[in-house]
Short mmCIF file of C-alpha atoms and ligand atoms in Angstrom, two decimals:
data_model
loop_
_atom_site.label_atom_id
_atom_site.label_comp_id
_atom_site.label_asym_id
_atom_site.label_seq_id
_atom_site.Cartn_x
_atom_site.Cartn_y
_atom_site.Cartn_z
CA UNK A 1 11.99 -49.42 -10.67
CA UNK A 2 13.36 -51.89 -8.15
CA UNK A 3 14.27 -51.01 -4.59
CA UNK A 4 17.90 -51.64 -5.51
CA UNK A 5 17.60 -49.19 -8.41
CA UNK A 6 16.03 -46.64 -6.07
CA UNK A 7 18.92 -47.06 -3.62
CA UNK A 8 21.40 -46.26 -6.36
CA UNK A 9 19.78 -42.83 -6.75
CA UNK A 10 21.59 -41.98 -3.53
CA UNK A 11 24.61 -41.63 -5.80
CA UNK A 12 23.15 -38.27 -6.84
CA UNK A 13 23.00 -37.20 -3.23
CA UNK A 14 26.63 -38.21 -2.77
CA UNK A 15 27.68 -36.14 -5.78
CA UNK A 16 25.88 -33.13 -4.31
CA UNK A 17 27.52 -33.75 -0.93
CA UNK A 18 30.97 -34.04 -2.50
CA UNK A 19 30.52 -30.77 -4.36
CA UNK A 20 29.44 -29.10 -1.15
CA UNK A 21 32.42 -30.43 0.85
CA UNK A 22 34.90 -29.76 -1.94
CA UNK A 23 33.70 -26.19 -2.54
CA UNK A 24 33.14 -25.58 1.21
CA UNK A 25 29.53 -24.57 0.55
CA UNK A 26 28.50 -25.71 4.02
CA UNK A 27 25.31 -27.24 2.64
CA UNK A 28 25.85 -30.82 3.88
CA UNK A 29 23.33 -30.52 6.69
CA UNK A 30 20.66 -29.03 4.44
CA UNK A 31 21.31 -31.64 1.77
CA UNK A 32 20.96 -34.43 4.33
CA UNK A 33 17.71 -33.02 5.68
CA UNK A 34 16.39 -32.37 2.18
CA UNK A 35 17.23 -35.91 1.08
CA UNK A 36 15.56 -37.56 4.04
CA UNK A 37 12.49 -35.32 3.94
CA UNK A 38 11.85 -35.66 0.25
CA UNK A 39 12.27 -39.43 0.38
CA UNK A 40 9.95 -39.87 3.36
CA UNK A 41 7.34 -37.37 2.13
CA UNK A 42 7.15 -38.87 -1.33
CA UNK A 43 7.08 -42.47 -0.14
CA UNK A 44 4.35 -41.61 2.37
CA UNK A 45 2.32 -39.87 -0.32
CA UNK A 46 2.74 -42.94 -2.51
CA UNK A 47 1.31 -45.20 0.18
CA UNK A 48 -1.52 -42.80 0.99
CA UNK A 49 -2.44 -42.57 -2.69
CA UNK A 50 -2.32 -46.32 -3.06
CA UNK A 51 -4.64 -46.67 -0.09
CA UNK A 52 -7.09 -44.11 -1.45
CA UNK A 53 -7.08 -45.52 -4.97
CA UNK A 54 -7.99 -48.85 -3.49
CA UNK A 55 -10.80 -47.63 -1.26
CA UNK A 56 -12.18 -44.93 -3.64
CA UNK A 57 -14.09 -43.45 -0.70
CA UNK A 58 -15.13 -39.89 -1.66
CA UNK A 59 -14.69 -38.72 1.93
CA UNK A 60 -11.05 -39.68 1.81
CA UNK A 61 -10.62 -37.75 -1.40
CA UNK A 62 -12.25 -34.72 0.17
CA UNK A 63 -10.03 -35.07 3.21
CA UNK A 64 -6.87 -35.24 1.12
CA UNK A 65 -7.94 -32.18 -0.88
CA UNK A 66 -8.67 -30.24 2.29
CA UNK A 67 -5.30 -31.21 3.66
CA UNK A 68 -3.58 -30.04 0.48
CA UNK A 69 -5.44 -26.72 0.60
CA UNK A 70 -4.57 -26.31 4.28
CA UNK A 71 -0.87 -26.92 3.75
CA UNK A 72 -0.83 -24.67 0.69
CA UNK A 73 -2.63 -21.85 2.53
CA UNK A 74 -0.32 -22.13 5.52
CA UNK A 75 2.70 -22.01 3.30
CA UNK A 76 1.57 -19.08 1.16
CA UNK A 77 0.40 -17.33 4.36
CA UNK A 78 4.02 -16.77 5.33
CA UNK A 79 4.18 -14.19 2.54
CA UNK A 80 1.33 -12.28 4.14
CA UNK A 81 2.71 -11.86 7.65
CA UNK A 82 0.99 -9.10 9.57
CA UNK A 83 -2.25 -9.30 7.59
CA UNK A 84 -5.28 -10.29 9.61
CA UNK A 85 -6.70 -13.77 8.85
CA UNK A 86 -4.59 -14.12 5.74
CA UNK A 87 -4.25 -17.92 5.93
CA UNK A 88 -8.03 -18.28 5.91
CA UNK A 89 -8.35 -15.90 3.01
CA UNK A 90 -5.79 -17.83 0.99
CA UNK A 91 -7.55 -21.08 1.86
CA UNK A 92 -10.86 -19.68 0.60
CA UNK A 93 -9.25 -18.38 -2.60
CA UNK A 94 -7.54 -21.70 -3.32
CA UNK A 95 -10.60 -23.76 -2.39
CA UNK A 96 -12.80 -21.69 -4.70
CA UNK A 97 -10.33 -22.15 -7.52
CA UNK A 98 -10.16 -25.89 -6.90
CA UNK A 99 -13.96 -26.21 -6.82
CA UNK A 100 -14.25 -24.28 -10.06
CA UNK A 101 -11.55 -26.35 -11.77
CA UNK A 102 -12.96 -29.67 -10.67
CA UNK A 103 -16.48 -28.52 -11.44
CA UNK A 104 -15.49 -27.78 -15.02
CA UNK A 105 -13.25 -30.81 -15.51
CA UNK A 106 -15.78 -33.25 -14.10
CA UNK A 107 -18.88 -31.41 -15.34
CA UNK A 108 -17.74 -31.53 -18.94
CA UNK A 109 -16.36 -35.03 -18.43
CA UNK A 110 -12.91 -33.92 -19.43
CA UNK A 111 -11.48 -36.26 -16.82
CA UNK A 112 -12.96 -39.28 -15.11
CA UNK A 113 -14.29 -38.92 -11.60
CA UNK A 114 -11.75 -41.27 -10.05
CA UNK A 115 -9.07 -40.52 -7.49
CA UNK A 116 -6.38 -41.37 -10.08
CA UNK A 117 -7.37 -38.23 -11.97
CA UNK A 118 -8.82 -35.98 -9.29
CA UNK A 119 -5.96 -36.11 -6.82
CA UNK A 120 -2.93 -35.48 -9.03
CA UNK A 121 -4.65 -32.79 -11.06
CA UNK A 122 -5.97 -31.13 -7.91
CA UNK A 123 -2.50 -31.34 -6.43
CA UNK A 124 -1.07 -29.47 -9.36
CA UNK A 125 -3.87 -26.88 -9.41
CA UNK A 126 -3.58 -26.26 -5.69
CA UNK A 127 0.21 -26.12 -5.86
CA UNK A 128 0.06 -23.56 -8.63
CA UNK A 129 -2.59 -21.58 -6.75
CA UNK A 130 -0.27 -21.58 -3.74
CA UNK A 131 2.61 -20.20 -5.75
CA UNK A 132 0.38 -17.54 -7.29
CA UNK A 133 -0.98 -16.54 -3.86
CA UNK A 134 2.54 -16.13 -2.53
CA UNK A 135 3.55 -14.09 -5.54
CA UNK A 136 0.51 -11.86 -5.20
CA UNK A 137 1.11 -11.15 -1.52
CA UNK A 138 4.79 -10.49 -2.09
CA UNK A 139 4.04 -8.16 -4.92
CA UNK A 140 1.33 -6.37 -2.93
CA UNK A 141 3.80 -5.81 -0.11
CA UNK A 142 6.37 -4.39 -2.47
CA UNK A 143 3.82 -2.24 -4.31
CA UNK A 144 2.18 -0.93 -1.14
CA UNK A 145 5.64 0.03 0.10
CA UNK A 146 6.65 1.78 -3.09
CA UNK A 147 3.26 3.38 -3.77
CA UNK A 148 2.72 4.68 -0.23
CA UNK A 149 2.62 8.25 -1.49
CA UNK A 150 0.04 7.46 -4.14
CA UNK A 151 -2.20 5.53 -1.74
CA UNK A 152 -2.03 8.20 0.95
CA UNK A 153 -2.69 10.95 -1.58
CA UNK A 154 -5.89 9.17 -2.55
CA UNK A 155 -6.79 8.64 1.11
CA UNK A 156 -6.25 12.32 1.82
CA UNK A 157 -8.75 13.10 -0.93
CA UNK A 158 -11.33 10.97 0.85
CA UNK A 159 -10.92 7.73 -1.10
CA UNK A 160 -12.19 4.38 0.16
CA UNK A 161 -9.71 1.59 0.82
CA UNK A 162 -10.68 0.00 -2.47
CA UNK A 163 -10.27 3.21 -4.45
CA UNK A 164 -6.93 3.97 -2.82
CA UNK A 165 -5.42 0.56 -3.50
CA UNK A 166 -7.13 -0.28 -6.81
CA UNK A 167 -4.15 0.42 -9.06
CA UNK A 168 -1.74 -1.34 -6.75
CA UNK A 169 -4.06 -4.37 -6.74
CA UNK A 170 -4.30 -4.42 -10.49
CA UNK A 171 -0.56 -4.25 -10.95
CA UNK A 172 0.02 -6.98 -8.36
CA UNK A 173 -2.54 -9.34 -9.85
CA UNK A 174 -0.99 -8.85 -13.23
CA UNK A 175 2.52 -9.49 -12.05
CA UNK A 176 1.47 -12.59 -10.08
CA UNK A 177 0.10 -14.12 -13.29
CA UNK A 178 3.08 -13.38 -15.48
CA UNK A 179 5.20 -16.43 -14.57
CA UNK A 180 2.28 -18.75 -15.37
CA UNK A 181 1.63 -17.07 -18.69
CA UNK A 182 5.31 -16.99 -19.60
CA UNK A 183 5.40 -20.68 -18.72
CA UNK A 184 2.62 -21.29 -21.27
CA UNK A 185 4.70 -19.73 -24.00
CA UNK A 186 7.78 -21.88 -23.54
CA UNK A 187 6.32 -25.12 -22.22
CA UNK A 188 7.80 -28.13 -23.98
CA UNK A 189 10.46 -26.05 -25.68
CA UNK A 190 12.71 -25.22 -22.77
CA UNK A 191 11.91 -28.18 -20.58
CA UNK A 192 9.46 -31.02 -20.59
CA UNK A 193 6.96 -30.54 -17.80
CA UNK A 194 7.30 -32.90 -14.86
CA UNK A 195 3.92 -34.54 -15.25
CA UNK A 196 4.40 -35.33 -18.91
CA UNK A 197 7.89 -36.67 -18.30
CA UNK A 198 6.56 -38.89 -15.54
CA UNK A 199 3.74 -40.26 -17.68
CA UNK A 200 6.08 -41.02 -20.57
CA UNK A 201 8.56 -42.79 -18.34
CA UNK A 202 5.74 -44.78 -16.76
CA UNK A 203 4.88 -46.03 -20.26
CA UNK A 204 2.11 -43.73 -21.47
CA UNK A 205 1.79 -42.78 -25.13
CA UNK A 206 3.51 -39.37 -25.60
CA UNK A 207 0.50 -37.99 -27.47
CA UNK A 208 -1.77 -38.99 -24.58
CA UNK A 209 0.71 -37.44 -22.12
CA UNK A 210 0.74 -34.23 -24.15
CA UNK A 211 -3.06 -34.00 -24.08
CA UNK A 212 -3.04 -34.08 -20.31
CA UNK A 213 -0.22 -31.60 -20.22
CA UNK A 214 -2.22 -29.20 -22.37
CA UNK A 215 -5.10 -29.57 -19.97
CA UNK A 216 -2.81 -28.76 -17.05
CA UNK A 217 -1.28 -25.74 -18.74
CA UNK A 218 -4.69 -24.26 -19.53
CA UNK A 219 -6.03 -25.09 -16.10
CA UNK A 220 -3.00 -23.42 -14.52
CA UNK A 221 -3.56 -20.23 -16.43
CA UNK A 222 -7.17 -19.89 -15.36
CA UNK A 223 -6.50 -21.04 -11.82
CA UNK A 224 -3.76 -18.43 -11.53
CA UNK A 225 -6.16 -15.73 -12.68
CA UNK A 226 -9.02 -16.87 -10.45
CA UNK A 227 -6.89 -17.34 -7.34
CA UNK A 228 -5.11 -14.05 -7.74
CA UNK A 229 -8.28 -12.04 -8.26
CA UNK A 230 -10.20 -13.69 -5.43
CA UNK A 231 -7.31 -13.33 -3.01
CA UNK A 232 -6.74 -9.70 -3.92
CA UNK A 233 -10.42 -8.92 -3.35
CA UNK A 234 -10.48 -10.79 -0.06
CA UNK A 235 -7.31 -9.23 1.29
CA UNK A 236 -7.01 -5.64 0.05
CA UNK A 237 -8.65 -4.18 3.14
CA UNK A 238 -6.03 -5.78 5.38
CA UNK A 239 -3.34 -3.39 4.17
CA UNK A 240 -5.18 -0.69 6.11
CA UNK A 241 -5.90 -0.27 9.80
CA UNK A 242 -9.49 -0.22 11.06
CA UNK A 243 -9.52 3.56 10.88
CA UNK A 244 -8.33 3.46 7.28
CA UNK A 245 -4.69 4.40 7.63
CA UNK A 246 -2.12 2.55 5.57
CA UNK A 247 -0.30 -0.17 7.55
CA UNK A 248 3.35 0.60 8.01
CA UNK A 249 4.93 -2.19 6.05
CA UNK A 250 8.11 -3.68 7.40
CA UNK A 251 10.77 -4.24 4.79
CA UNK A 252 10.49 -7.48 2.92
CA UNK A 253 12.35 -10.41 4.39
CA UNK A 254 14.40 -12.80 2.38
CA UNK A 255 13.23 -16.37 1.99
CA UNK B 1 -20.36 28.79 18.46
CA UNK B 2 -18.56 25.48 18.21
CA UNK B 3 -14.86 25.78 17.43
CA UNK B 4 -13.84 24.81 13.90
CA UNK B 5 -10.99 22.65 15.05
CA UNK B 6 -9.88 21.76 18.52
CA UNK B 7 -6.77 19.89 19.63
CA UNK B 8 -6.69 18.51 23.15
CA UNK B 9 -3.50 17.20 24.72
CA UNK B 10 -2.36 15.64 21.47
CA UNK B 11 0.65 13.38 21.80
CA UNK B 12 2.81 11.51 19.30
CA UNK B 13 5.33 8.86 20.26
CA UNK B 14 8.44 8.20 18.29
CA UNK B 15 8.83 4.88 16.56
CA UNK B 16 11.61 2.51 17.43
CA UNK B 17 13.72 2.42 20.58
CA UNK B 18 13.41 6.11 21.43
CA UNK B 19 10.78 6.38 24.16
CA UNK B 20 10.68 10.18 24.41
CA UNK B 21 7.53 11.46 22.75
CA UNK B 22 7.99 13.45 19.54
CA UNK B 23 5.61 15.98 21.02
CA UNK B 24 2.93 16.05 23.69
CA UNK B 25 0.36 18.35 25.29
CA UNK B 26 -0.40 20.01 21.99
CA UNK B 27 -3.64 21.86 22.63
CA UNK B 28 -5.19 24.60 20.56
CA UNK B 29 -8.52 25.91 19.46
CA UNK B 30 -9.52 27.51 16.19
CA UNK B 31 -12.72 29.33 16.89
CA UNK B 32 -13.32 30.90 13.51
CA UNK B 33 -11.97 30.37 9.98
CA UNK B 34 -8.35 31.49 10.16
CA UNK B 35 -4.98 31.46 8.49
CA UNK B 36 -2.45 29.87 10.78
CA UNK B 37 1.27 29.55 10.21
CA UNK B 38 2.80 26.47 11.81
CA UNK B 39 6.46 27.13 12.48
CA UNK B 40 9.32 25.25 14.08
CA UNK B 41 12.74 23.85 13.32
CA UNK B 42 13.08 20.87 11.05
CA UNK B 43 12.19 17.54 12.64
CA UNK B 44 9.91 19.03 15.33
CA UNK B 45 6.96 17.09 13.95
CA UNK B 46 5.08 19.72 11.97
CA UNK B 47 4.34 17.35 9.10
CA UNK B 48 3.47 14.63 11.58
CA UNK B 49 1.00 16.90 13.36
CA UNK B 50 -0.70 17.81 10.07
CA UNK B 51 -0.88 14.15 9.09
CA UNK B 52 -2.50 13.37 12.44
CA UNK B 53 -5.02 16.16 11.91
CA UNK B 54 -5.85 14.60 8.52
CA UNK B 55 -6.29 11.14 10.07
CA UNK B 56 -3.30 9.79 8.15
CA UNK B 57 -1.17 9.17 11.24
CA UNK B 58 -2.34 7.73 14.53
CA UNK B 59 -3.09 10.10 17.38
CA UNK B 60 -1.32 8.32 20.22
CA UNK B 61 -3.06 10.27 22.97
CA UNK B 62 -5.49 13.15 23.19
CA UNK B 63 -8.16 14.11 20.72
CA UNK B 64 -8.92 16.28 17.73
CA UNK B 65 -12.41 17.61 17.12
CA UNK B 66 -14.04 19.21 14.15
CA UNK B 67 -17.11 21.25 15.13
CA UNK B 68 -17.05 19.32 18.37
CA UNK B 69 -17.10 15.89 16.68
CA UNK B 70 -14.07 13.80 17.65
CA UNK B 71 -12.02 12.36 14.81
CA UNK B 72 -12.36 8.90 16.32
CA UNK B 73 -16.14 9.05 15.95
CA UNK B 74 -16.25 10.23 12.38
CA UNK B 75 -15.83 8.07 9.31
CA UNK B 76 -12.21 8.63 8.20
CA UNK B 77 -13.27 9.29 4.60
CA UNK B 78 -15.75 11.97 5.63
CA UNK B 79 -13.17 13.47 7.96
CA UNK B 80 -10.49 13.66 5.29
CA UNK B 81 -12.86 15.37 2.89
CA UNK B 82 -13.30 18.11 5.47
CA UNK B 83 -9.73 18.24 6.76
CA UNK B 84 -7.48 17.79 3.77
CA UNK B 85 -3.70 17.36 3.85
CA UNK B 86 -1.55 18.66 1.01
CA UNK B 87 1.72 16.78 1.26
CA UNK B 88 5.20 18.23 1.63
CA UNK B 89 6.32 16.13 -1.31
CA UNK B 90 3.65 16.32 -3.97
CA UNK B 91 2.61 12.96 -5.38
CA UNK B 92 1.07 12.78 -8.82
CA UNK B 93 -1.45 10.03 -9.44
CA UNK B 94 -0.93 7.94 -12.53
CA UNK B 95 -2.17 9.55 -15.69
CA UNK B 96 -2.40 13.00 -17.14
CA UNK B 97 -2.55 16.36 -15.39
CA UNK B 98 -6.26 16.48 -16.12
CA UNK B 99 -6.82 13.05 -14.60
CA UNK B 100 -5.10 14.32 -11.48
CA UNK B 101 -7.35 17.33 -11.34
CA UNK B 102 -10.39 15.16 -11.93
CA UNK B 103 -9.44 12.83 -9.05
CA UNK B 104 -11.90 14.34 -6.58
CA UNK B 105 -14.73 14.35 -9.09
CA UNK B 106 -13.91 10.74 -9.99
CA UNK B 107 -13.62 9.50 -6.40
CA UNK B 108 -16.82 11.08 -5.16
CA UNK B 109 -18.86 11.12 -8.35
CA UNK B 110 -19.36 14.85 -8.22
CA UNK B 111 -19.24 17.20 -11.19
CA UNK B 112 -15.82 18.40 -12.30
CA UNK B 113 -15.49 22.15 -11.93
CA UNK B 114 -14.00 22.82 -15.32
CA UNK B 115 -14.62 26.56 -15.18
CA UNK B 116 -12.95 26.93 -11.81
CA UNK B 117 -9.91 24.97 -12.97
CA UNK B 118 -9.61 27.07 -16.14
CA UNK B 119 -9.82 30.16 -14.01
CA UNK B 120 -7.32 29.05 -11.36
CA UNK B 121 -4.63 27.55 -13.57
CA UNK B 122 -3.42 30.89 -14.96
CA UNK B 123 -3.72 32.49 -11.56
CA UNK B 124 -1.31 29.85 -10.24
CA UNK B 125 1.07 30.60 -13.08
CA UNK B 126 0.23 27.40 -14.91
CA UNK B 127 -1.49 28.78 -18.01
CA UNK B 128 1.16 27.18 -20.25
CA UNK B 129 0.46 23.70 -18.87
CA UNK B 130 -0.85 21.09 -21.28
CA UNK B 131 -3.60 19.20 -19.45
CA UNK B 132 -3.05 16.04 -21.45
CA UNK B 133 0.56 15.78 -20.36
CA UNK B 134 1.70 12.90 -18.20
CA UNK B 135 1.67 14.31 -14.67
CA UNK B 136 4.84 12.45 -13.75
CA UNK B 137 6.78 14.64 -16.19
CA UNK B 138 5.92 17.92 -14.47
CA UNK B 139 8.56 19.93 -12.65
CA UNK B 140 8.61 19.88 -8.86
CA UNK B 141 6.98 23.29 -8.61
CA UNK B 142 4.31 22.41 -11.15
CA UNK B 143 3.51 19.23 -9.23
CA UNK B 144 3.16 21.25 -6.03
CA UNK B 145 0.63 23.59 -7.58
CA UNK B 146 -1.33 20.81 -9.29
CA UNK B 147 -1.47 18.88 -6.05
CA UNK B 148 -2.70 22.01 -4.27
CA UNK B 149 -5.37 22.65 -6.89
CA UNK B 150 -6.41 18.99 -6.77
CA UNK B 151 -7.11 19.39 -3.04
CA UNK B 152 -8.81 22.77 -3.40
CA UNK B 153 -11.40 21.14 -5.66
CA UNK B 154 -12.44 19.04 -2.68
CA UNK B 155 -13.45 22.28 -0.97
CA UNK B 156 -12.40 21.17 2.50
CA UNK B 157 -13.21 23.18 5.59
CA UNK B 158 -9.66 22.91 6.84
CA UNK B 159 -6.74 22.84 4.48
CA UNK B 160 -3.43 21.55 5.84
CA UNK B 161 -0.63 22.95 3.72
CA UNK B 162 2.77 21.37 4.21
CA UNK B 163 5.39 23.70 2.73
CA UNK B 164 3.38 23.94 -0.47
CA UNK B 165 5.49 26.73 -1.90
CA UNK B 166 8.85 25.21 -0.99
CA UNK B 167 10.01 24.65 -4.55
CA UNK B 168 8.53 27.75 -6.15
CA UNK B 169 10.26 30.87 -7.42
CA UNK B 170 9.35 34.18 -5.85
CA UNK B 171 6.75 35.12 -8.45
CA UNK B 172 4.89 31.80 -8.39
CA UNK B 173 5.04 31.80 -4.62
CA UNK B 174 3.29 35.14 -4.47
CA UNK B 175 0.68 33.93 -6.94
CA UNK B 176 -0.08 30.91 -4.76
CA UNK B 177 -0.25 33.05 -1.63
CA UNK B 178 -2.70 35.38 -3.32
CA UNK B 179 -4.94 32.57 -4.58
CA UNK B 180 -5.04 30.93 -1.17
CA UNK B 181 -5.65 34.22 0.59
CA UNK B 182 -8.63 34.91 -1.67
CA UNK B 183 -9.90 31.37 -1.34
CA UNK B 184 -9.82 31.76 2.41
CA UNK B 185 -11.82 34.97 2.26
CA UNK B 186 -14.35 33.65 -0.24
CA UNK B 187 -14.85 30.14 1.09
CA UNK B 188 -14.11 30.62 4.78
CA UNK B 189 -11.57 27.81 4.64
CA UNK B 190 -9.26 27.50 7.61
CA UNK B 191 -5.67 26.97 6.56
CA UNK B 192 -2.86 25.64 8.67
CA UNK B 193 0.26 26.40 6.78
CA UNK B 194 3.67 24.92 7.54
CA UNK B 195 6.45 27.10 6.23
CA UNK B 196 10.10 27.88 6.85
CA UNK B 197 9.68 31.19 5.08
CA UNK B 198 9.15 33.72 7.85
CA UNK B 199 8.35 36.51 5.42
CA UNK B 200 5.56 34.35 4.03
CA UNK B 201 4.30 33.50 7.51
CA UNK B 202 4.11 37.18 8.34
CA UNK B 203 2.27 37.89 5.09
CA UNK B 204 -0.40 35.25 5.08
CA UNK B 205 -1.19 34.32 8.65
CA UNK B 206 -3.18 35.92 11.40
CA UNK B 207 -2.03 33.44 14.00
CA UNK B 208 1.22 31.57 14.60
CA UNK B 209 1.63 28.14 16.14
CA UNK B 210 5.24 27.61 17.09
CA UNK B 211 6.43 24.11 17.85
CA UNK B 212 9.50 23.62 20.00
CA UNK B 213 10.77 21.59 22.95
CA UNK B 214 8.40 18.77 22.08
CA UNK B 215 5.19 20.74 22.32
CA UNK B 216 3.22 23.68 20.97
CA UNK B 217 5.37 26.31 22.61
CA UNK B 218 3.58 29.41 21.41
CA UNK B 219 0.17 30.20 20.04
CA UNK B 220 -0.23 33.90 19.44
CA UNK B 221 -1.29 36.50 16.93
CA UNK B 222 1.21 36.82 14.10
CA UNK B 223 2.23 40.38 14.91
CA UNK B 224 2.70 39.56 18.59
CA UNK B 225 4.77 36.52 17.74
CA UNK B 226 7.11 38.36 15.43
CA UNK B 227 7.38 41.52 17.49
CA UNK B 228 7.74 40.02 20.92
CA UNK B 229 7.98 36.25 21.06
CA UNK B 230 7.30 34.88 24.52
CA UNK B 231 10.06 32.30 24.60
CA UNK B 232 13.80 32.28 24.12
CA UNK B 233 13.44 29.29 21.75
CA UNK B 234 11.21 31.23 19.40
CA UNK B 235 13.56 34.19 19.47
CA UNK B 236 16.50 31.96 18.59
CA UNK B 237 14.47 30.32 15.87
CA UNK B 238 13.78 33.66 14.22
CA UNK B 239 17.30 35.03 14.58
CA UNK B 240 19.24 31.84 14.14
CA UNK B 241 21.22 31.34 10.94
CA UNK B 242 18.93 28.42 10.16
CA UNK B 243 16.07 30.78 9.37
CA UNK B 244 18.10 32.56 6.73
CA UNK B 245 18.72 29.40 4.81
CA UNK B 246 16.58 28.41 1.90
CA UNK B 247 13.93 25.94 3.00
CA UNK B 248 14.96 22.49 1.91
CA UNK B 249 12.78 19.55 1.17
CA UNK B 250 13.36 16.78 3.65
N1 LIG C 1 7.15 7.43 8.72
C1 LIG C 1 8.01 7.74 9.69
N2 LIG C 1 8.61 6.74 10.39
C2 LIG C 1 9.48 7.02 11.37
N3 LIG C 1 9.81 8.24 11.75
C3 LIG C 1 9.25 9.27 11.11
C4 LIG C 1 8.33 9.08 10.05
N4 LIG C 1 7.93 10.28 9.60
C5 LIG C 1 8.59 11.18 10.34
N5 LIG C 1 9.37 10.58 11.25
C6 LIG C 1 10.23 11.24 12.26
O1 LIG C 1 9.44 12.11 13.02
C7 LIG C 1 10.12 13.34 13.27
C8 LIG C 1 9.28 14.50 12.82
O2 LIG C 1 9.17 14.49 11.41
P1 LIG C 1 8.31 15.56 10.63
O3 LIG C 1 8.40 15.23 9.20
O4 LIG C 1 6.96 15.64 11.24
O5 LIG C 1 9.12 16.90 10.96
P2 LIG C 1 8.90 18.34 10.38
O6 LIG C 1 8.76 19.24 11.55
O7 LIG C 1 7.80 18.35 9.39
O8 LIG C 1 10.29 18.62 9.67
P3 LIG C 1 10.59 19.42 8.30
O9 LIG C 1 10.52 20.86 8.63
O10 LIG C 1 11.98 19.00 7.97
O11 LIG C 1 9.60 18.99 7.28
C9 LIG C 1 11.45 13.22 12.56
O12 LIG C 1 12.43 12.92 13.54
C10 LIG C 1 11.30 12.09 11.61
O13 LIG C 1 12.49 11.39 11.47
MG1 LIG C 2 7.71 18.51 7.33
#
């Protein structure tokens, strides 16, 4: 796509702006910020990727992956406000998932060990792990709030933190995985996944694109499971105080 | 001999903007296994005090000791097995009635006292109960008795009973009183019993703790308390129209 062609995409922004002004949605400012940020972020990423693909230095790859994990952990950490060291715990959960995924993909030579494969696939795995972490923490918060009586009943019978929160954990892990699994069932039918669409537009053979998409879908499912279970195990104790009383959970905030 | 339970200058702050403490200077000593009725108007903090004794709520100031060991120095799990709170609103764990009764055995990997359960169920007026039934489907009064029995199986030294007969009919209430009375005699379990039912308090307790004016206002033998209360507040509490009302769950 030429630069001129890219500039014309601003037409879409103008349509959005017009709708906002016309319907008095008051979103003009947010649309402007969103437009500028997405353009700059994506262009920057493009240049960074180009640079890394050219150098192929493994340290750079590692650095990029760490950065992705850091940003993802920070972002998902907002869902776990009030829990001690939650950002670190998310980072560990996501990093473990990423290591496992890459270990399998590279170990069985499913993908080539080049940045062209490693970085985009890692990006998607980490992104999905981030979403799953956020879902898990949100769900835990909701469940701990609504199952306070159940948890405290178990505590009053002398249960450990793990015993008292076991059921809540199980339900939260399950519900954090549901969107990913539902996604598996409808993928390709309701909408073509972004990666596949991109590959096809960029000129790849649709069958080849589909193969990679299948890989991503399967990898997502297992990374959702692994992330969710690791994070729940790392973080369950943080819903209690040191002397094993249930934290008083503030009501969930929007956004 | 070391006192069973000792409260020293216990204080609880309110949450939120209100800076007045909910109660303070609550001190008491239980020297031998006893039956204590904890009385006071609604909202005085009776449930809160019991929850603090069971290490479920924070003790803001002061200390609670069991056989001279402070709560803060004991493992909370071990403490709760000895000082067990039976909640005002009974909560059933997921699963059947039997799974609820087996909770203690399951949590602590100790044998399930099948015989004892079979013996106590009819005595609590629950002989008709199907043990395989989903516990969530029980009536309020059935839940209260199952939750009580579930805690009894832990055989705690101190049992904290928070209006455990509040939703029971007269007959069932008397059954529960009798079972607990006998349990106390046989096991030497100390029971601190919150109730709004003065007749019940008179029946079952040997000692009354009366909470009022943000503290433990009176601590006297049951007969003394009912015959000649030391404070005007306690007298009003017993005569006031509020005491005639049915206890309500809150
Ligand atoms: N989790 C909580 N968060 C905030 N305030 C609470 C909480 N639990 C209780 N309170 C407040 O503490 C005060 C004492 O409540 P508590 O339940 O201990 O009273 P009570 O004496 O047991 O009353 P009742 O006889 O109605 O059961 C009340 O004003 C109540 O609103
Ligand atoms: Mg109460």
